[in-house]
Each structure stands twice: as structure tokens, then as C-alpha cells.
């Protein structure tokens, strides 16, 4: 009865990639724990670059600095 | 001092329904645990059909297949 | 296909209360959105008083001060 | 290797404020636990007033009542 | 820079299974999105049967009924 | 009305450090967004080394390899 939340940055992930993520992660849960995919929920959360920080700065800041 | 996160698919939930969800869930916490609603936070998260998977496929895929 | 996470402080919630929470919240989702309870996951998370803060202090600190 | 999720209401938080949040929280983790900011992820989630409830009502309801 | 939270019921998942979950999910993120595993955090959360509900009842209730 | 969840590895964080985390993070929210600490909830989640993965391996695996 697993629930999986995948948080990724919002930078052009396609519909096909999302489907591959959902399929792949459900498969891992099935292979490793024997959980039937029917009982596994996968929720993908896309996060804006301005809203994701690492190293004390937002990813948008790194992108800006790189562009200079 | 409860915090409740309700994740639902984004498929036309109205403002009134959201208010009923917040009211109803706060009431359950109050009835069962005696928590004053003033201390209960409820956060609703709407998830796109493309971002919610079950059975190894996104809900958008099921919708597409149904339409065919 | 809702997923609900209920975070409460760990202070003696009984098995019966947890069951009432799960039942009550699933009922609200069913009443308000017409979601079949079979598709609603509810996960209860109990949080130690030392791990829950409000007003800049942990709930354990308030309990200590009250005891003095 | 901390992960921090900050949920705030969506009411005009600026890019600069988000950057200050990310910087400030990463600094706290570094000061208190000695965690290198490079290993700390901070994710900011903005929540619509209609989707945040307290006291059994959404924040949008309070805003409406106040305007009357 | 993905963050993945896997919530499963606490029913004897071994150390080896957890490692296979972490490895497998990181691999999916790498294969599908090209994310370097070094930047992917995976957090496993085990949930007691009493704390996980579906169909309006806790998983512990189903287990009890089955035993009767 | 912010809610903050801090996930850290479970490796001996003291009661005093947790209090400093709660105080510090509430202060950042107050300084940057003007949110009154009374309305800010902070929840600390400690995660076992076996349950936290990065680079495709659990932190417990890195610890084991280092000990060899």
C-alpha cells in the first residue's frame, strides 16, 4: 500500500518522462517488496527553480550567476 | 496542534467543496481528539492527472485510454 | 484517489481514536467529493513534543515551564 | 543531509524574500547542527488562501468576511 | 536535485530491501531524467499498520478481522 | 501561518539542538516574512541512517564501508 512522492525541479519534464517515472518507481516497489502496482500511489511534485534551495541559494540564483 | 495535508486530483473541486473539506476534517479532529479547530491547520494540495500514478500508469493515461 | 496525512502530537492517542480519525476523514472525503473510501489512503504521523514547535519553542518546553 | 519544506500562503512573497528564507534556514541548520549548506535542500511550497484552513475555515473565507 | 519520499507499511522490510529500494528508485530518476544519483535524496518512512488507513479502516483492523 | 518540516538524520541531535532549530527557523520566518512565531508550526523528523539514501546507497552503507 505504498505512497511515493517524487519532488523534482520544474524544468521541462515531459509527459512521457512522468509516465516513465511512475512506471519505473512502481516497478521497483513491486520487484523489491512484492507490492502490487495497483496499490502503489505515486505523486510527482514539480518545484520552481526559485523555490528550491541548496547551498544556501535558490537554483534560480545559480542559473542567473551562470548566465552572467 | 494538528497539521493535515489532503492531496486530491485536480479535477474541478470547487471553492465550496474545499471549504467543506476543511470544515469537515477540522471537525473530525475536534470530535475525536478534542483538538480546538483554531489549532488545526489543513492544507489542500491539488495534483494534476499527469502527476498522479497508480497501477504503474498516470491517471491521465487511464483517461486517454477510456476516451479511445 | 486521495491521500491524507494527519500529523498530531504523540500524547496517548489510542488505537480506537486512530480508527475514528481514519473513518471520519475518509467519510468527509466521500461526502464532499464522492471519493470511494477504498481509494482514500490516510496516514497518521505522531510527533514527539520535543519535535513540534510553535511560537519559537518546542511543545516540550511549554510543558516544562507549566510544571515549574 | 537535511531536507526542509517550508509551506507558506501564496500572498506575494517576492523572489528576494524566498532567497532570504533559503539562506536563513540553511544557515540555522549549519549553525545548530554543523550541516554544510551544500547538503541542505530547502523546498518552498506556496499555498493558495483557498487551500489553507485554520479554525475550520479557509483563509480565503476570513479574507472575504473581513472585506464585508 | 530530486527528493523522493517512500512511505510503506512497517511489516518487516529488511535492510537489504531498503537498500534495493534506494538503489532502484535512484536509478529510475537517473535513467528517465538524467539526474545524477549523487543529487537524489531518498527517504523511506515506515508506517505502523495502526496508522495507515484505507477504505475507512486501519490496516490493523483488516489484520484483526482476518485472524478471527 | 507557515508550516515547516525539517528532516534530519537520526544521529544524536540533542534536545537543546532541536530547540535551537525550532527557535532559529521561526525567527527566519518572522524576520523575512513578518510572520508571527505564534502562527508558525515547525515539525522535526529524524530519519534513521538506513532510511536515508543518496547516491543510490543508504547512509548506513556509507558508514559501514568507512568502518572497514
XYZ file of C-alpha atoms in Angstrom:
408
model
C 0.000 0.000 0.000
C 2.889 2.331 -0.703
C 2.727 6.057 -1.325
C 5.644 7.705 -3.103
C 6.196 11.442 -3.546
C 8.779 12.474 -6.135
C 9.877 16.111 -5.969
C 11.777 17.394 -8.980
C 12.643 20.805 -10.340
C 10.242 22.219 -12.924
C 12.417 22.379 -15.977
C 10.616 20.832 -18.897
C 9.887 17.291 -17.739
C 7.691 15.824 -20.475
C 4.503 13.823 -20.124
C 6.397 10.767 -21.356
C 9.104 11.190 -18.738
C 6.498 11.484 -15.999
C 4.882 8.282 -17.179
C 8.258 6.559 -17.212
C 8.923 7.783 -13.652
C 5.583 6.459 -12.416
C 6.048 3.154 -14.216
C 9.650 2.719 -13.093
C 9.113 3.546 -9.443
C 6.021 1.325 -9.205
C 8.085 -1.480 -10.737
C 10.824 -1.057 -8.123
C 8.260 -1.296 -5.304
C 6.839 -4.406 -6.937
C 10.218 -6.061 -7.552
C 11.700 -5.318 -4.136
C 8.715 -5.579 -1.810
C 6.228 -7.563 -3.888
C 3.705 -4.729 -3.673
C 1.093 -4.900 -6.409
C 1.347 -1.719 -8.550
C -2.439 -1.316 -8.166
C -1.854 -0.421 -4.527
C 1.037 1.989 -5.107
C 0.297 5.702 -5.416
C 2.975 7.897 -6.981
C 2.655 11.683 -6.785
C 5.054 13.892 -8.758
C 5.625 17.429 -7.473
C 7.369 19.917 -9.742
C 9.155 22.724 -7.912
C 10.098 26.066 -9.489
C 13.832 26.900 -9.552
C 13.077 29.893 -7.339
C 11.548 27.585 -4.721
C 14.338 25.002 -4.494
C 17.416 25.868 -2.498
C 20.732 24.150 -1.954
C 23.974 25.566 -0.601
C 22.008 28.481 0.851
C 20.901 29.760 -2.571
C 17.935 29.074 -4.848
C 18.569 27.149 -8.056
C 17.380 30.276 -9.888
C 20.293 32.179 -8.382
C 22.788 29.627 -9.688
C 21.203 29.890 -13.136
C 21.483 33.688 -13.063
C 25.111 33.642 -11.995
C 25.933 31.143 -14.711
C 24.353 33.382 -17.345
C 26.490 36.361 -16.436
C -1.885 21.231 17.268
C -2.617 19.047 14.278
C -1.494 19.583 10.707
C -3.404 17.809 7.954
C -2.418 17.619 4.285
C -5.111 16.481 1.859
C -3.882 15.516 -1.599
C -6.545 15.194 -4.265
C -6.554 15.105 -8.039
C -7.129 18.436 -9.765
C -10.414 17.853 -11.480
C -12.729 20.718 -10.773
C -13.003 20.761 -6.992
C -14.984 23.901 -6.186
C -14.295 26.551 -3.589
C -17.336 25.324 -1.679
C -16.075 21.736 -1.661
C -12.695 22.858 -0.374
C -14.376 24.754 2.434
C -16.446 21.697 3.276
C -13.291 19.556 3.332
C -11.515 21.975 5.681
C -14.548 22.253 7.920
C -15.240 18.524 7.983
C -11.693 17.415 8.681
C -11.223 20.017 11.422
C -14.456 18.778 12.973
C -13.223 15.161 12.976
C -10.026 16.205 14.759
C -12.104 18.125 17.270
C -14.626 15.327 17.840
C -12.110 12.500 18.114
C -9.143 14.135 19.827
C -10.690 17.215 21.381
C -8.338 19.471 19.412
C -9.625 23.010 19.125
C -10.131 23.814 15.406
C -8.165 27.046 15.949
C -5.026 24.931 16.371
C -5.636 22.670 13.358
C -4.027 23.557 10.035
C -5.439 21.927 6.912
C -3.564 22.231 3.616
C -5.189 21.014 0.397
C -2.883 20.027 -2.470
C -4.376 19.532 -5.920
C -2.389 17.197 -8.154
C -2.629 17.134 -11.975
C -3.802 13.835 -13.509
C -0.435 13.604 -15.263
C 1.327 13.768 -11.897
C -0.664 11.097 -10.048
C 0.116 7.476 -10.731
C -1.464 4.203 -9.682
C -1.039 0.744 -11.143
C 2.153 1.954 -12.843
C 0.329 4.488 -15.027
C -0.661 8.131 -14.627
C -4.343 8.939 -14.195
C -4.057 10.894 -17.444
C -3.167 7.667 -19.229
C -6.288 5.936 -17.906
C -8.378 8.897 -19.083
C -6.834 8.728 -22.551
C -7.412 5.001 -22.878
C -11.009 5.417 -21.779
C -11.589 8.041 -24.464
C -10.417 5.786 -27.254
C -7.702 8.733 -5.168
C -6.977 10.966 -2.212
C -4.036 10.715 0.148
C -4.342 12.347 3.566
C -1.540 12.797 6.101
C -2.600 13.675 9.640
C 0.193 14.912 11.907
C -0.610 15.003 15.605
C 1.416 15.229 18.769
C 2.306 11.932 20.401
C 0.437 12.140 23.668
C -1.515 8.986 24.214
C -3.786 8.758 21.192
C -5.458 5.377 21.495
C -5.959 2.736 18.829
C -9.685 3.492 18.932
C -9.105 7.203 18.375
C -6.858 6.473 15.409
C -9.548 4.280 13.908
C -12.117 7.016 14.431
C -9.790 9.533 12.752
C -9.297 7.275 9.734
C -13.003 6.524 9.493
C -14.067 10.130 9.964
C -11.654 11.661 7.487
C -12.439 9.035 4.838
C -16.110 9.802 5.349
C -15.547 13.530 4.804
C -13.737 12.837 1.526
C -16.587 10.578 0.492
C -19.343 13.003 1.499
C -17.760 16.111 -0.005
C -16.024 14.800 -3.125
C -17.766 11.493 -3.696
C -14.461 9.636 -3.411
C -14.911 5.976 -2.602
C -13.216 5.252 0.765
C -11.482 2.276 -0.893
C -9.370 4.751 -2.858
C -8.515 7.034 0.070
C -5.261 6.476 1.946
C -4.936 8.038 5.395
C -1.548 8.105 7.120
C -1.295 9.222 10.745
C 2.053 10.608 11.921
C 2.628 11.029 15.641
C 5.199 13.688 16.538
C 7.068 13.855 19.869
C 6.510 17.029 21.922
C 10.233 17.764 21.559
C 9.884 17.708 17.766
C 6.899 20.023 17.411
C 7.456 23.738 17.688
C 5.158 26.721 17.790
C 5.867 30.270 18.915
C 9.590 29.551 18.548
C 9.589 26.882 21.281
C 9.011 23.134 21.347
C 5.823 21.848 22.959
C 8.076 20.069 25.450
C 9.379 23.452 26.588
C 5.872 24.714 27.254
C 5.146 21.559 29.248
C 8.300 22.056 31.333
C 7.523 25.692 32.073
C 3.995 24.789 33.079
C 5.305 22.201 35.523
C 7.508 24.680 37.328
C 21.901 15.877 4.709
C 18.830 17.802 5.752
C 15.693 18.396 3.729
C 13.439 21.282 4.721
C 9.967 22.012 3.358
C 8.568 25.473 4.057
C 4.855 25.872 3.410
C 3.586 29.444 3.287
C 0.473 31.116 1.990
C 0.695 32.490 -1.552
C 0.330 36.195 -0.967
C 3.030 38.000 -2.830
C 6.245 36.593 -1.425
C 8.998 38.098 -3.563
C 11.961 36.393 -5.163
C 14.211 38.231 -2.719
C 12.218 37.002 0.277
C 12.413 33.423 -0.970
C 16.156 33.744 -1.310
C 16.397 35.138 2.198
C 14.297 32.236 3.509
C 16.535 29.672 1.806
C 19.683 31.391 3.002
C 18.429 31.897 6.549
C 17.138 28.381 7.095
C 20.288 26.814 5.629
C 22.305 28.979 7.989
C 20.306 27.788 11.009
C 20.946 24.149 10.062
C 24.626 24.943 9.675
C 24.915 26.887 12.936
C 22.946 24.444 15.087
C 23.875 21.048 13.609
C 27.054 21.848 11.696
C 25.461 20.661 8.456
C 27.217 22.033 5.394
C 24.730 24.164 3.408
C 25.758 22.235 0.265
C 23.963 19.190 1.687
C 20.790 21.013 2.766
C 17.827 21.075 0.402
C 15.129 23.674 1.032
C 11.824 23.464 -0.841
C 9.311 26.311 -0.574
C 5.648 25.492 -1.210
C 3.206 28.349 -1.713
C -0.383 27.504 -0.822
C -3.424 29.417 -2.119
C -5.623 31.059 0.540
C -8.468 28.814 -0.593
C -6.338 25.741 0.137
C -5.174 26.636 3.654
C -7.549 26.139 6.509
C -7.457 27.003 10.185
C -10.276 27.189 12.705
C -12.411 25.109 10.324
C -12.405 27.777 7.611
C -10.158 28.570 4.664
C -8.023 31.712 4.844
C -9.976 32.949 1.815
C -13.140 32.851 3.908
C -11.570 35.026 6.599
C -10.449 37.500 3.908
C -13.976 37.641 2.475
C -15.595 38.205 5.852
C -13.114 40.943 6.628
C -13.945 42.732 3.376
C -17.646 42.860 4.140
C 18.155 17.595 -7.437
C 15.289 15.236 -6.716
C 13.874 14.329 -3.329
C 11.822 11.144 -3.043
C 9.793 10.032 -0.029
C 8.688 6.396 0.013
C 6.006 5.556 2.571
C 5.469 1.870 3.237
C 3.806 -0.132 5.956
C 6.074 -1.333 8.760
C 5.929 -5.068 8.322
C 9.408 -6.470 8.344
C 11.142 -4.697 5.460
C 14.778 -5.765 5.703
C 17.891 -3.631 5.486
C 18.645 -5.265 2.138
C 15.209 -4.424 0.769
C 15.597 -0.795 1.846
C 18.934 -0.627 0.075
C 17.387 -2.128 -3.055
C 14.572 0.452 -2.894
C 17.032 3.336 -2.592
C 19.210 1.983 -5.365
C 16.294 1.198 -7.676
C 14.491 4.494 -7.286
C 17.705 6.496 -7.733
C 18.364 4.519 -10.892
C 14.907 5.338 -12.279
C 15.494 9.058 -11.693
C 18.864 8.741 -13.403
C 17.561 6.737 -16.378
C 14.456 8.833 -17.002
C 15.599 12.367 -16.153
C 19.375 12.057 -16.319
C 19.678 13.140 -12.675
C 22.962 12.112 -11.134
C 22.248 9.766 -8.191
C 24.572 11.916 -6.046
C 21.937 14.664 -6.147
C 18.956 12.422 -5.392
C 17.787 12.074 -1.790
C 15.535 9.128 -0.954
C 13.789 8.991 2.417
C 11.920 5.838 3.469
C 9.124 6.209 6.015
C 7.738 3.090 7.671
C 4.168 3.446 8.909
C 2.593 1.220 11.585
C -0.462 -0.787 10.491
C -2.498 1.125 13.067
C -1.512 4.405 11.410
C -2.335 3.532 7.805
C -5.939 3.607 6.728
C -7.749 2.643 3.556
C -11.424 2.012 2.980
C -12.169 3.878 6.207
C -10.351 1.332 8.382
C -6.773 0.934 9.593
C -4.710 -1.895 8.154
C -4.529 -3.266 11.712
C -8.300 -3.652 11.682
C -8.190 -5.706 8.487
C -5.482 -7.901 10.032
C -7.613 -8.445 13.150
C -10.710 -9.335 11.167
C -8.718 -11.767 9.062
C -7.420 -13.512 12.173
C -10.866 -14.128 13.511
C 0.556 30.711 9.018
C 3.641 28.789 7.954
C 4.322 25.113 8.441
C 7.924 23.920 8.282
C 9.095 20.298 8.214
C 12.782 19.695 8.942
C 14.047 16.230 8.063
C 17.422 15.308 9.510
C 19.313 12.087 10.033
C 18.906 10.487 13.450
C 22.388 10.716 14.833
C 22.284 12.137 18.300
C 20.617 15.512 17.875
C 20.093 16.804 21.409
C 17.008 18.362 22.932
C 18.878 21.675 23.049
C 19.749 21.499 19.358
C 16.133 20.771 18.467
C 15.034 23.781 20.457
C 17.628 25.929 18.707
C 16.394 24.663 15.332
C 12.782 25.491 16.171
C 13.731 28.903 17.525
C 16.048 29.743 14.653
C 13.720 28.721 11.855
C 10.746 30.522 13.430
C 12.933 33.619 13.680
C 13.846 33.449 9.982
C 10.153 33.258 9.037
C 9.472 36.213 11.300
C 12.397 38.310 10.028
C 11.866 37.624 6.330
C 8.078 37.429 6.018
C 6.907 39.157 9.172
C 5.046 36.018 10.276
C 4.353 35.964 13.992
C 6.128 32.936 15.528
C 2.843 32.029 17.252
C 1.445 31.072 13.849
C 4.473 29.074 12.679
C 4.488 25.317 13.195
C 7.838 23.538 12.984
C 7.950 19.741 12.841
C 11.292 17.926 13.106
C 11.518 14.442 11.583
C 14.505 12.282 12.448
C 15.348 9.656 9.832
C 17.397 6.508 10.512
C 20.629 6.169 8.511
C 19.171 3.020 6.935
C 16.188 5.027 5.678
C 18.054 7.915 4.062
C 19.621 7.379 0.682
C 21.867 9.471 -1.526
C 23.991 8.429 -4.471
C 21.935 5.237 -4.720
C 23.041 3.962 -1.306
C 21.749 4.356 2.238
C 23.778 6.456 4.666
C 24.179 3.277 6.725
C 26.008 1.695 3.808
C 28.471 4.586 3.636
C 29.057 4.262 7.386
C 29.716 0.525 7.044
C 32.155 0.982 4.176
C 34.003 3.660 6.096
C 34.395 1.357 9.088
C 36.043 -1.369 7.059
